[in-house]
Short mmCIF file of N, CA and C in Angstrom, two decimals:
data_model
loop_
_atom_site.label_atom_id
_atom_site.label_comp_id
_atom_site.label_asym_id
_atom_site.label_seq_id
_atom_site.Cartn_x
_atom_site.Cartn_y
_atom_site.Cartn_z
N ILE A 1 27.80 -75.52 -16.11
CA ILE A 1 27.97 -76.42 -17.38
C ILE A 1 27.09 -77.65 -16.93
N ARG A 2 25.98 -77.70 -18.04
CA ARG A 2 25.17 -78.61 -17.86
C ARG A 2 26.00 -79.95 -18.63
N VAL A 3 25.64 -81.09 -17.69
CA VAL A 3 25.88 -82.54 -18.24
C VAL A 3 24.85 -82.90 -19.65
N ALA A 4 25.20 -83.18 -20.52
CA ALA A 4 24.46 -83.50 -21.94
C ALA A 4 23.63 -84.79 -21.72
N THR A 5 22.54 -84.51 -21.99
CA THR A 5 21.24 -85.84 -21.76
C THR A 5 21.93 -87.12 -22.19
N GLU A 6 22.49 -86.96 -23.62
CA GLU A 6 23.48 -88.14 -23.86
C GLU A 6 24.25 -88.60 -23.37
N ARG A 7 24.79 -88.16 -22.23
CA ARG A 7 26.19 -88.48 -21.57
C ARG A 7 25.79 -89.80 -20.67
N ALA A 8 26.71 -90.37 -20.60
CA ALA A 8 26.56 -91.50 -19.74
C ALA A 8 26.96 -91.20 -18.19
N PRO A 9 26.12 -91.59 -17.12
CA PRO A 9 26.31 -91.49 -15.80
C PRO A 9 27.97 -91.21 -15.33
N THR A 10 28.31 -90.54 -14.62
CA THR A 10 30.00 -90.27 -14.41
C THR A 10 29.88 -89.92 -13.16
N THR A 11 31.31 -89.20 -12.67
CA THR A 11 31.49 -88.54 -11.19
C THR A 11 32.11 -87.19 -11.57
N VAL A 12 31.88 -86.43 -10.77
CA VAL A 12 32.93 -85.24 -10.56
C VAL A 12 34.20 -85.63 -11.05
N GLY A 13 35.11 -86.28 -10.29
CA GLY A 13 36.16 -86.50 -10.53
C GLY A 13 36.69 -87.02 -11.79
N ALA A 14 35.63 -87.86 -12.22
CA ALA A 14 36.15 -88.42 -13.91
C ALA A 14 36.12 -87.40 -14.95
N VAL A 15 35.26 -86.25 -14.65
CA VAL A 15 35.14 -85.52 -15.92
C VAL A 15 35.95 -84.23 -15.49
N ALA A 16 36.10 -83.65 -14.02
CA ALA A 16 36.81 -82.69 -13.80
C ALA A 16 37.84 -82.59 -12.45
N PRO A 17 39.07 -83.68 -13.13
CA PRO A 17 39.77 -83.64 -11.85
C PRO A 17 40.25 -82.25 -11.43
N ILE A 18 40.80 -82.21 -10.19
CA ILE A 18 41.51 -81.00 -9.80
C ILE A 18 42.71 -80.56 -11.19
N HIS A 19 42.59 -79.44 -11.29
CA HIS A 19 43.11 -78.56 -12.39
C HIS A 19 43.52 -76.94 -12.23
N ARG A 20 44.63 -76.37 -12.51
CA ARG A 20 44.76 -75.26 -12.60
C ARG A 20 43.76 -74.09 -13.37
N ASP A 21 43.18 -74.66 -14.25
CA ASP A 21 42.29 -73.84 -15.23
C ASP A 21 40.90 -74.11 -14.65
N TYR A 22 40.61 -74.62 -13.90
CA TYR A 22 38.84 -74.62 -13.40
C TYR A 22 39.24 -75.09 -12.04
N VAL A 23 38.08 -74.51 -11.20
CA VAL A 23 37.59 -74.96 -9.93
C VAL A 23 36.18 -75.17 -9.74
N VAL A 24 35.72 -76.33 -9.44
CA VAL A 24 34.38 -76.94 -9.47
C VAL A 24 33.58 -76.16 -7.96
N LEU A 25 33.01 -75.48 -7.89
CA LEU A 25 32.45 -74.67 -6.95
C LEU A 25 30.92 -75.75 -6.48
N ALA A 26 30.45 -76.09 -7.21
CA ALA A 26 28.87 -76.81 -6.70
C ALA A 26 28.64 -77.68 -7.92
N ALA A 27 27.72 -78.72 -7.77
CA ALA A 27 26.82 -79.44 -8.54
C ALA A 27 25.25 -79.07 -8.04
N LYS A 28 24.70 -79.05 -9.34
CA LYS A 28 23.19 -78.88 -9.31
C LYS A 28 22.31 -80.01 -9.45
N VAL A 29 21.61 -80.84 -8.67
CA VAL A 29 20.90 -81.83 -9.04
C VAL A 29 19.32 -81.48 -8.79
N ASP A 30 18.82 -81.16 -9.79
CA ASP A 30 17.41 -80.65 -9.65
C ASP A 30 17.12 -79.27 -9.07
N SER A 31 16.77 -79.12 -7.64
CA SER A 31 16.61 -77.93 -6.92
C SER A 31 17.51 -78.16 -6.04
N GLN A 32 18.31 -78.98 -5.94
CA GLN A 32 19.16 -78.94 -4.73
C GLN A 32 20.79 -78.62 -5.09
N THR A 33 21.48 -78.07 -4.42
CA THR A 33 22.81 -77.57 -4.86
C THR A 33 23.72 -78.00 -3.89
N ILE A 34 24.85 -78.59 -4.59
CA ILE A 34 25.88 -79.66 -3.44
C ILE A 34 27.23 -78.49 -3.52
N PHE A 35 27.40 -77.83 -2.72
CA PHE A 35 28.76 -77.17 -2.63
C PHE A 35 29.82 -77.78 -2.22
N ASN A 36 31.00 -77.64 -3.26
CA ASN A 36 32.31 -78.49 -3.02
C ASN A 36 31.86 -80.05 -3.17
N PRO A 37 31.25 -80.47 -4.05
CA PRO A 37 31.23 -81.92 -4.24
C PRO A 37 32.06 -82.45 -4.30
N PRO A 38 32.43 -83.58 -3.51
CA PRO A 38 33.68 -84.42 -3.49
C PRO A 38 33.98 -85.24 -4.93
N ALA A 39 34.67 -85.66 -5.30
CA ALA A 39 35.48 -86.24 -6.38
C ALA A 39 34.22 -87.52 -6.69
N ASP A 40 33.81 -88.19 -5.81
CA ASP A 40 33.10 -89.47 -6.15
C ASP A 40 31.32 -89.31 -6.04
N HIS A 41 31.17 -87.71 -6.12
CA HIS A 41 30.03 -87.20 -6.17
C HIS A 41 29.28 -87.69 -7.97
N PRO A 42 28.23 -88.40 -7.88
CA PRO A 42 27.69 -88.49 -9.21
C PRO A 42 27.02 -87.71 -10.05
N LEU A 43 27.68 -87.74 -11.38
CA LEU A 43 26.83 -86.95 -12.35
C LEU A 43 25.92 -87.37 -13.25
N LEU A 44 24.47 -86.86 -13.35
CA LEU A 44 23.96 -87.59 -14.13
C LEU A 44 23.53 -86.77 -15.57
N PRO A 45 23.00 -87.14 -16.61
CA PRO A 45 22.45 -86.43 -17.57
C PRO A 45 21.51 -85.01 -17.21
N GLY A 46 21.75 -83.92 -17.39
CA GLY A 46 20.75 -82.36 -16.94
C GLY A 46 21.50 -82.28 -15.81
N ASN A 47 22.10 -82.85 -14.99
CA ASN A 47 22.87 -81.99 -13.87
C ASN A 47 23.86 -80.83 -14.18
N VAL A 48 24.15 -79.92 -13.51
CA VAL A 48 24.87 -78.82 -13.57
C VAL A 48 26.17 -78.95 -12.78
N LEU A 49 27.41 -78.36 -13.34
CA LEU A 49 28.61 -78.17 -12.67
C LEU A 49 28.78 -76.43 -12.56
N VAL A 50 28.60 -76.05 -11.57
CA VAL A 50 29.18 -74.66 -11.38
C VAL A 50 30.48 -74.54 -11.03
N VAL A 51 31.22 -73.60 -11.98
CA VAL A 51 32.65 -73.76 -11.98
C VAL A 51 33.17 -72.16 -12.18
N MET A 52 34.34 -71.94 -11.94
CA MET A 52 35.16 -71.06 -11.76
C MET A 52 36.29 -71.15 -12.88
N ALA A 53 36.28 -70.80 -14.02
CA ALA A 53 37.46 -71.80 -15.15
C ALA A 53 37.94 -70.17 -16.12
N SER A 54 39.03 -70.54 -16.42
CA SER A 54 39.62 -70.06 -17.56
C SER A 54 38.84 -70.15 -18.69
N PRO A 55 38.96 -69.36 -20.07
CA PRO A 55 38.40 -70.05 -21.43
C PRO A 55 38.73 -70.90 -21.58
N GLY A 56 40.05 -71.40 -21.50
CA GLY A 56 40.38 -72.79 -22.09
C GLY A 56 39.85 -74.14 -20.93
N GLY A 57 39.69 -73.67 -19.64
CA GLY A 57 39.24 -74.67 -18.71
C GLY A 57 37.64 -74.71 -18.80
N ARG A 58 36.72 -73.85 -19.13
CA ARG A 58 35.48 -73.87 -19.66
C ARG A 58 35.39 -74.91 -20.81
N LYS A 59 36.10 -74.61 -21.93
CA LYS A 59 36.29 -75.54 -23.15
C LYS A 59 36.41 -76.61 -22.83
N ALA A 60 37.27 -76.89 -22.20
CA ALA A 60 37.67 -78.48 -21.63
C ALA A 60 36.71 -79.37 -20.97
N LEU A 61 35.86 -78.47 -20.15
CA LEU A 61 34.61 -79.23 -19.30
C LEU A 61 33.58 -79.12 -20.11
N GLU A 62 33.68 -78.22 -20.95
CA GLU A 62 32.24 -78.44 -21.59
C GLU A 62 32.43 -79.73 -22.92
N ALA A 63 33.39 -79.83 -23.17
CA ALA A 63 34.04 -81.31 -23.97
C ALA A 63 33.82 -82.36 -23.12
N ALA A 64 34.28 -82.35 -22.02
CA ALA A 64 34.04 -83.62 -21.03
C ALA A 64 32.52 -83.89 -20.68
N LEU A 65 31.78 -82.86 -20.82
CA LEU A 65 30.32 -82.92 -20.07
C LEU A 65 29.44 -83.03 -21.42
N GLY A 66 29.98 -82.87 -22.45
CA GLY A 66 29.16 -82.72 -23.73
C GLY A 66 28.63 -84.18 -24.27
#
């Protein structure tokens, strides 16, 4: 799920706290992939979160990152 270009910088933990509807697997920053990113890992516009999610979890994350 791509972080929207108009989204203010944030952290993984702020937009994707531990939840039963999704698991954050990695964060993609340019060509680098950070597996199991910590909660304080920064997310900038254009970064991508790689997740495994239920349909509802995906919608919640898309809304949080949009």
